[in-house]
Coordinates of C-alpha atoms in Angstrom, one line a residue:
M69 CA 24.8 -21.9 -49.5
K70 CA 26.9 -19.5 -47.5
A71 CA 28.4 -16.0 -47.9
L72 CA 30.7 -13.7 -46.1
I73 CA 30.4 -9.9 -46.5
L74 CA 33.5 -8.0 -45.5
V75 CA 32.1 -5.0 -43.7
G76 CA 35.2 -3.9 -41.9
G77 CA 35.7 -0.7 -39.9
F78 CA 34.9 2.9 -39.5
G79 CA 33.9 3.8 -43.0
T80 CA 36.2 6.8 -42.8
R81 CA 36.1 7.3 -46.6
L82 CA 32.4 8.1 -46.5
R83 CA 32.5 10.6 -43.6
P84 CA 30.6 12.6 -42.5
L85 CA 27.7 10.2 -43.2
T86 CA 29.4 7.3 -41.3
L87 CA 29.8 9.5 -38.2
T88 CA 26.1 8.8 -37.7
M89 CA 25.4 5.5 -39.4
P90 CA 27.6 2.4 -40.0
K91 CA 28.5 2.4 -43.6
P92 CA 26.5 -0.7 -44.6
L93 CA 23.3 0.9 -43.4
V94 CA 23.8 4.2 -45.3
E95 CA 21.1 4.2 -47.9
F96 CA 22.1 3.7 -51.5
A97 CA 19.2 4.3 -53.9
N98 CA 16.9 4.5 -50.9
K99 CA 18.0 1.1 -49.5
P100 CA 20.7 0.3 -47.0
M101 CA 23.9 -0.5 -49.0
I102 CA 24.2 -4.0 -47.5
L103 CA 20.6 -4.8 -48.3
H104 CA 21.3 -4.7 -52.0
Q105 CA 23.8 -7.6 -51.3
I106 CA 21.6 -9.5 -48.9
E107 CA 18.7 -9.5 -51.3
A108 CA 20.8 -10.7 -54.2
L109 CA 22.4 -13.5 -52.1
A110 CA 19.0 -14.7 -50.8
E111 CA 17.7 -14.8 -54.4
A112 CA 20.6 -17.0 -55.4
G113 CA 19.8 -19.5 -52.6
V114 CA 22.2 -18.4 -49.9
T115 CA 20.8 -19.1 -46.4
D116 CA 23.8 -18.4 -44.2
I117 CA 25.3 -14.9 -44.3
V118 CA 28.3 -13.8 -42.1
L119 CA 29.0 -10.2 -41.7
A120 CA 32.7 -9.6 -40.8
V121 CA 32.7 -6.4 -38.7
N122 CA 35.0 -4.6 -36.2
Y123 CA 32.9 -1.5 -35.6
R124 CA 29.4 -0.8 -34.1
P125 CA 27.9 -4.3 -34.7
E126 CA 25.2 -3.6 -32.0
V127 CA 23.6 -0.9 -34.2
M128 CA 23.5 -3.3 -37.2
V129 CA 22.2 -6.3 -35.2
S130 CA 19.0 -4.6 -34.3
I131 CA 18.3 -3.3 -37.8
L132 CA 19.3 -6.4 -39.7
Q133 CA 17.4 -8.9 -37.5
K134 CA 14.2 -8.0 -39.3
Y135 CA 15.7 -8.9 -42.7
E136 CA 16.4 -12.5 -41.5
D137 CA 12.7 -13.3 -41.6
L138 CA 12.0 -11.2 -44.7
Y139 CA 14.6 -13.0 -46.8
N140 CA 14.7 -16.3 -44.9
V141 CA 18.4 -16.1 -44.2
K142 CA 20.5 -16.5 -41.0
I143 CA 22.7 -13.5 -40.5
T144 CA 25.7 -14.0 -38.1
F145 CA 28.1 -11.3 -37.0
S146 CA 31.7 -12.3 -36.9
V147 CA 33.3 -9.6 -34.7
E148 CA 37.0 -8.9 -35.1
T149 CA 38.9 -7.7 -31.9
E150 CA 41.6 -6.4 -34.2
P151 CA 41.4 -5.7 -38.0
L152 CA 42.1 -8.9 -39.8
G153 CA 42.4 -7.6 -43.3
T154 CA 40.6 -9.2 -46.2
A155 CA 41.6 -12.9 -45.6
G156 CA 41.7 -13.1 -41.8
P157 CA 37.9 -12.8 -41.5
L158 CA 37.5 -16.1 -43.5
A159 CA 39.5 -17.9 -40.8
L160 CA 37.5 -16.3 -38.0
A161 CA 34.2 -17.5 -39.7
R162 CA 35.6 -21.0 -40.4
D163 CA 32.9 -22.8 -38.4
I164 CA 30.2 -21.5 -40.7
L165 CA 32.0 -21.3 -44.0
G166 CA 33.6 -24.7 -43.6
K167 CA 30.6 -26.5 -42.1
D168 CA 30.1 -28.5 -45.3
N169 CA 31.7 -29.0 -48.7
S170 CA 29.7 -26.5 -50.6
P171 CA 31.4 -23.3 -52.0
F172 CA 30.8 -19.9 -50.4
F173 CA 30.7 -16.3 -51.7
V174 CA 32.8 -13.5 -50.3
L175 CA 32.2 -9.9 -51.2
N176 CA 33.2 -6.4 -50.1
S177 CA 30.4 -4.4 -48.6
D178 CA 31.1 -1.3 -50.7
V179 CA 30.5 -3.0 -54.1
I180 CA 27.4 -2.3 -56.1
C181 CA 26.5 -4.1 -59.4
D182 CA 24.0 -6.6 -60.7
F183 CA 25.4 -9.5 -58.5
P184 CA 25.3 -12.5 -60.9
F185 CA 25.7 -15.0 -58.1
L186 CA 23.9 -17.9 -59.9
E187 CA 26.0 -17.5 -63.0
L188 CA 29.1 -17.2 -60.9
K189 CA 28.4 -20.4 -59.0
A190 CA 27.7 -22.3 -62.2
F191 CA 31.0 -21.1 -63.7
H192 CA 32.9 -21.9 -60.6
E193 CA 31.5 -25.5 -60.3
A194 CA 32.2 -26.0 -64.0
H195 CA 36.0 -25.3 -63.8
G196 CA 36.2 -27.3 -60.5
N197 CA 39.2 -25.4 -59.0
E198 CA 39.5 -23.7 -55.6
G199 CA 38.5 -20.1 -56.3
T200 CA 37.0 -17.6 -58.7
I201 CA 37.5 -13.8 -58.7
V202 CA 34.9 -11.6 -60.4
V203 CA 36.6 -9.1 -62.6
T204 CA 35.4 -5.9 -64.3
K205 CA 36.9 -4.1 -67.2
V206 CA 38.2 -0.6 -66.7
E207 CA 39.3 2.1 -69.1
E208 CA 42.4 3.2 -67.2
P209 CA 44.0 0.0 -65.8
S210 CA 47.2 1.8 -64.8
K211 CA 45.3 3.1 -61.7
Y212 CA 44.6 -0.5 -60.5
G213 CA 46.0 -3.9 -59.9
V214 CA 45.4 -5.8 -63.1
I215 CA 44.5 -9.5 -63.4
V216 CA 46.3 -11.4 -66.2
N217 CA 44.9 -14.7 -67.4
K218 CA 46.8 -17.6 -69.0
S219 CA 46.3 -17.5 -72.8
D220 CA 42.8 -18.5 -74.0
S221 CA 41.8 -19.5 -70.5
S222 CA 39.9 -18.2 -67.5
M223 CA 42.7 -19.4 -65.3
I224 CA 44.6 -16.5 -63.6
D225 CA 48.3 -16.4 -64.4
R226 CA 49.5 -13.4 -62.4
F227 CA 48.6 -10.0 -60.8
V228 CA 50.3 -6.8 -61.9
E229 CA 50.0 -3.8 -59.6
K230 CA 49.4 -0.4 -61.4
P231 CA 51.0 -1.5 -64.7
V232 CA 53.0 1.1 -66.7
E233 CA 52.6 -0.9 -69.9
F234 CA 49.3 -2.4 -71.0
V235 CA 48.9 -6.0 -69.8
G236 CA 45.2 -6.1 -69.6
N237 CA 42.1 -4.2 -68.4
K238 CA 40.5 -6.5 -65.9
I239 CA 40.5 -5.7 -62.2
N240 CA 39.3 -7.4 -59.1
A241 CA 35.7 -6.5 -58.5
G242 CA 35.6 -7.5 -54.9
I243 CA 33.3 -10.5 -55.3
Y244 CA 34.6 -14.1 -55.0
I245 CA 33.5 -17.7 -54.7
F246 CA 35.7 -20.3 -53.0
N247 CA 35.7 -24.0 -52.1
P248 CA 36.1 -24.5 -48.3
S249 CA 39.7 -25.9 -49.0
I250 CA 40.8 -22.2 -49.2
L251 CA 40.4 -22.1 -45.4
D252 CA 43.5 -24.4 -45.1
R253 CA 45.5 -21.6 -46.6
I254 CA 44.5 -18.8 -44.2
E255 CA 45.6 -18.4 -40.6
L256 CA 43.7 -16.4 -38.0
K257 CA 45.8 -13.2 -38.2
P258 CA 45.8 -10.0 -40.2
T259 CA 46.1 -11.2 -43.8
S260 CA 45.5 -9.7 -47.3
I261 CA 43.7 -12.1 -49.5
E262 CA 44.7 -10.1 -52.6
Q263 CA 48.4 -9.9 -51.8
E264 CA 49.1 -13.1 -49.8
T265 CA 46.5 -15.7 -50.7
F266 CA 45.6 -15.1 -54.3
P267 CA 49.2 -15.3 -55.7
L268 CA 49.7 -18.7 -54.1
M269 CA 46.4 -20.0 -55.5
A270 CA 47.3 -18.7 -58.9
A271 CA 50.7 -20.4 -58.7
D272 CA 48.9 -23.7 -57.9
N273 CA 46.6 -23.2 -60.9
Q274 CA 43.6 -23.0 -58.6
L275 CA 42.2 -19.5 -59.4
H276 CA 40.0 -18.4 -62.2
S277 CA 38.4 -15.1 -63.3
F278 CA 34.7 -14.5 -64.1
T279 CA 34.1 -11.3 -66.2
L280 CA 31.3 -9.2 -64.9
E281 CA 28.9 -7.8 -67.6
G282 CA 27.2 -4.5 -66.9
F283 CA 27.9 -1.8 -64.3
W284 CA 30.1 -2.0 -61.3
M285 CA 31.3 0.6 -58.7
D286 CA 33.0 0.6 -55.3
V287 CA 30.8 3.2 -53.6
G288 CA 32.9 3.7 -50.5
Q289 CA 33.7 7.3 -51.0
P290 CA 31.4 10.3 -51.9
K291 CA 32.5 10.9 -55.6
D292 CA 32.2 7.2 -56.3
F293 CA 28.9 7.0 -54.3
L294 CA 27.5 9.6 -56.7
T295 CA 29.0 7.9 -59.8
G296 CA 27.6 4.5 -58.6
T297 CA 24.2 6.1 -58.2
C298 CA 24.2 7.3 -61.8
L299 CA 25.2 3.8 -63.0
Y300 CA 22.6 2.1 -60.8
L301 CA 19.8 4.4 -61.9
A302 CA 20.8 3.9 -65.6
N303 CA 20.5 0.1 -65.0
V304 CA 17.1 0.5 -63.2
N305 CA 15.9 2.5 -66.2
K306 CA 16.9 -0.3 -68.5
C307 CA 15.6 -3.2 -66.4
N308 CA 12.8 -1.8 -64.3
P309 CA 11.8 1.7 -65.5
G310 CA 8.5 1.6 -63.7
S311 CA 10.2 2.1 -60.4
L312 CA 11.6 5.5 -61.4
A313 CA 9.7 8.7 -61.5
N314 CA 7.6 9.1 -64.6
P315 CA 9.6 11.0 -67.1
N316 CA 6.5 12.8 -68.2
S317 CA 5.7 14.2 -64.8
G318 CA 6.2 17.9 -64.8
Y319 CA 9.4 18.0 -62.7
V320 CA 11.6 15.2 -64.2
Y321 CA 14.3 16.6 -66.4
G322 CA 16.7 14.3 -68.1
G323 CA 15.4 11.1 -66.5
N324 CA 16.7 8.5 -64.0
V325 CA 15.0 10.1 -61.0
L326 CA 14.1 7.8 -58.0
V327 CA 11.6 9.3 -55.6
D328 CA 10.3 7.7 -52.4
P329 CA 6.5 7.9 -52.4
T330 CA 6.5 9.8 -49.1
A331 CA 8.5 12.7 -50.5
K332 CA 6.8 16.0 -51.4
I333 CA 7.9 18.1 -54.4
G334 CA 6.9 21.7 -55.0
K335 CA 5.9 23.6 -58.1
D336 CA 8.1 24.4 -61.1
C337 CA 11.0 22.1 -60.0
R338 CA 13.5 20.6 -62.5
I339 CA 14.9 17.4 -61.1
G340 CA 17.3 15.1 -62.9
P341 CA 19.2 13.5 -64.4
N342 CA 20.5 11.0 -61.8
V343 CA 18.7 12.1 -58.6
V344 CA 17.6 10.0 -55.5
I345 CA 15.0 11.5 -53.2
G346 CA 14.6 9.7 -49.9
P347 CA 11.6 9.1 -47.5
G348 CA 10.0 12.2 -46.1
V349 CA 12.1 14.7 -48.1
I350 CA 10.4 18.0 -48.7
I351 CA 11.3 20.0 -51.8
G352 CA 10.1 23.6 -52.2
D353 CA 9.1 25.5 -55.4
G354 CA 11.5 26.1 -58.3
V355 CA 14.2 23.8 -57.0
R356 CA 16.9 22.5 -59.4
L357 CA 18.4 19.1 -58.6
Q358 CA 20.9 17.1 -60.6
R359 CA 23.3 14.2 -59.9
C360 CA 22.6 14.3 -56.1
V361 CA 21.2 12.2 -53.3
L362 CA 18.8 13.6 -50.6
L363 CA 18.6 11.3 -47.6
E364 CA 15.6 10.7 -45.4
G365 CA 13.9 13.7 -43.8
S366 CA 16.0 16.4 -45.5
S367 CA 14.4 19.5 -46.9
V368 CA 15.3 21.9 -49.7
K369 CA 13.7 25.3 -49.7
D370 CA 12.5 27.3 -52.7
F371 CA 14.8 28.0 -55.7
A372 CA 17.9 26.1 -54.2
W373 CA 20.3 24.6 -56.8
I374 CA 22.0 21.3 -55.9
K375 CA 24.5 19.2 -58.0
N376 CA 27.1 16.5 -57.2
T377 CA 26.0 16.5 -53.5
I378 CA 24.8 14.1 -50.8
V379 CA 22.4 15.8 -48.4
G380 CA 22.4 14.0 -45.0
W381 CA 19.4 12.9 -43.0
H382 CA 17.2 15.7 -41.7
S383 CA 19.4 18.5 -43.1
T384 CA 17.9 21.7 -44.4
I385 CA 19.0 23.7 -47.5
G386 CA 18.0 27.3 -47.5
R387 CA 16.3 29.4 -50.2
W388 CA 18.5 30.2 -53.2
A389 CA 21.4 28.2 -51.7
R390 CA 23.7 26.6 -54.2
L391 CA 25.6 23.3 -53.5
E392 CA 28.1 21.6 -55.9
G393 CA 31.6 20.2 -56.2
T394 CA 31.0 16.8 -54.4
S395 CA 29.7 18.4 -51.2
V396 CA 28.5 16.0 -48.4
L397 CA 26.4 17.1 -45.5
G398 CA 26.1 15.0 -42.3
D399 CA 22.8 14.7 -40.5
Y400 CA 20.9 17.8 -39.2
V401 CA 23.1 20.3 -41.1
T402 CA 21.5 23.6 -41.8
V403 CA 22.6 25.7 -44.8
K404 CA 21.2 29.2 -44.6
D405 CA 19.5 31.1 -47.4
E406 CA 21.7 32.2 -50.4
V407 CA 24.8 30.3 -49.2
Y408 CA 27.2 28.8 -51.7
I409 CA 29.0 25.6 -51.0
N410 CA 31.7 24.1 -53.3
G411 CA 33.0 20.7 -52.1
G412 CA 32.2 21.1 -48.5
S413 CA 32.3 18.1 -46.2
I414 CA 30.1 19.3 -43.3
L415 CA 29.9 17.4 -40.0
P416 CA 26.6 16.7 -38.3
H417 CA 24.5 19.4 -36.6
K418 CA 26.5 22.3 -38.2
S419 CA 24.8 25.6 -39.3
I420 CA 26.4 27.2 -42.4
S421 CA 25.8 30.9 -42.8
S422 CA 28.7 31.9 -45.0
N423 CA 30.0 30.7 -48.3
I424 CA 32.4 27.8 -48.7
T425 CA 34.2 28.5 -52.0
E426 CA 37.0 25.9 -51.8
P427 CA 36.7 22.2 -50.8
Q428 CA 37.2 21.8 -47.1
I429 CA 36.0 20.0 -44.0
I430 CA 33.7 22.0 -41.7
M431 CA 34.0 20.7 -38.1

């Protein structure tokens, strides 16, 4: 089987992390974002994976080559010379996606969930039409484009953008499976699959929806990255609790804590709930961590307090510092002792010695 992952461009929504690292390689739960998807695709029998990129493919090529052998997949980079939207990349990768009559998966690189690819494939083959969109249920559908089905059917009737009145609560989850015949609908030019291709498929009665059970999140911006981390850790706690820190270890407070084995944690810490601690992280004594992510090589000195924050690679948080309010630190940021940061987005290699009381970008 085949799959296309829509990687796209500069990852501006996840800056300052993506100033250093292409977004697909930013670690989510101590694993590059895109590796969650590659693993799930390989488990479902996918052997050809195309990455549609228009930014820094050379960085990803060297890192992803090692995963080809590990997962027995062929990873091809389809490089756009201009942004092609969400449908154009399918046309650009036509040679691979259309090389046989088997269906292929398409997914956005920012999506994190349980990836039910085998169930999705079986559902798609059972209805026999051209395409299937994975949908997820949301509590506030008025913020999204909603998918409306024909009555008592999985077939999609229409799409309603940010409905004022309730028409349904299912939204596009950014995961699809298509027959190669969809390629006849798409020209090699900037095209939106959601706005241009899907309505025509629905009008031809060729598009179905598959409802995703369990958690889902687009983790392409910091607040959603942190929310997605919480959902992911809750799912790990349900399905594979042994991979989380032992809730009876002295420092875990509230559970759902993921710690790389190479990290070092000091005395009298309270960590959790919903914390990810990356490789080589050093945490001092009496540190309080909750709902945060500490990326590889970062260090937190004694008695610091961190919540709702992503600490970038090799950054240092000083003694008694306090970080909150969806703060994001790039790599090699230094926060001095006793500094307070509320909602700071701090670019790489900065040293912060005075308080940041209101959300702002520090350049």
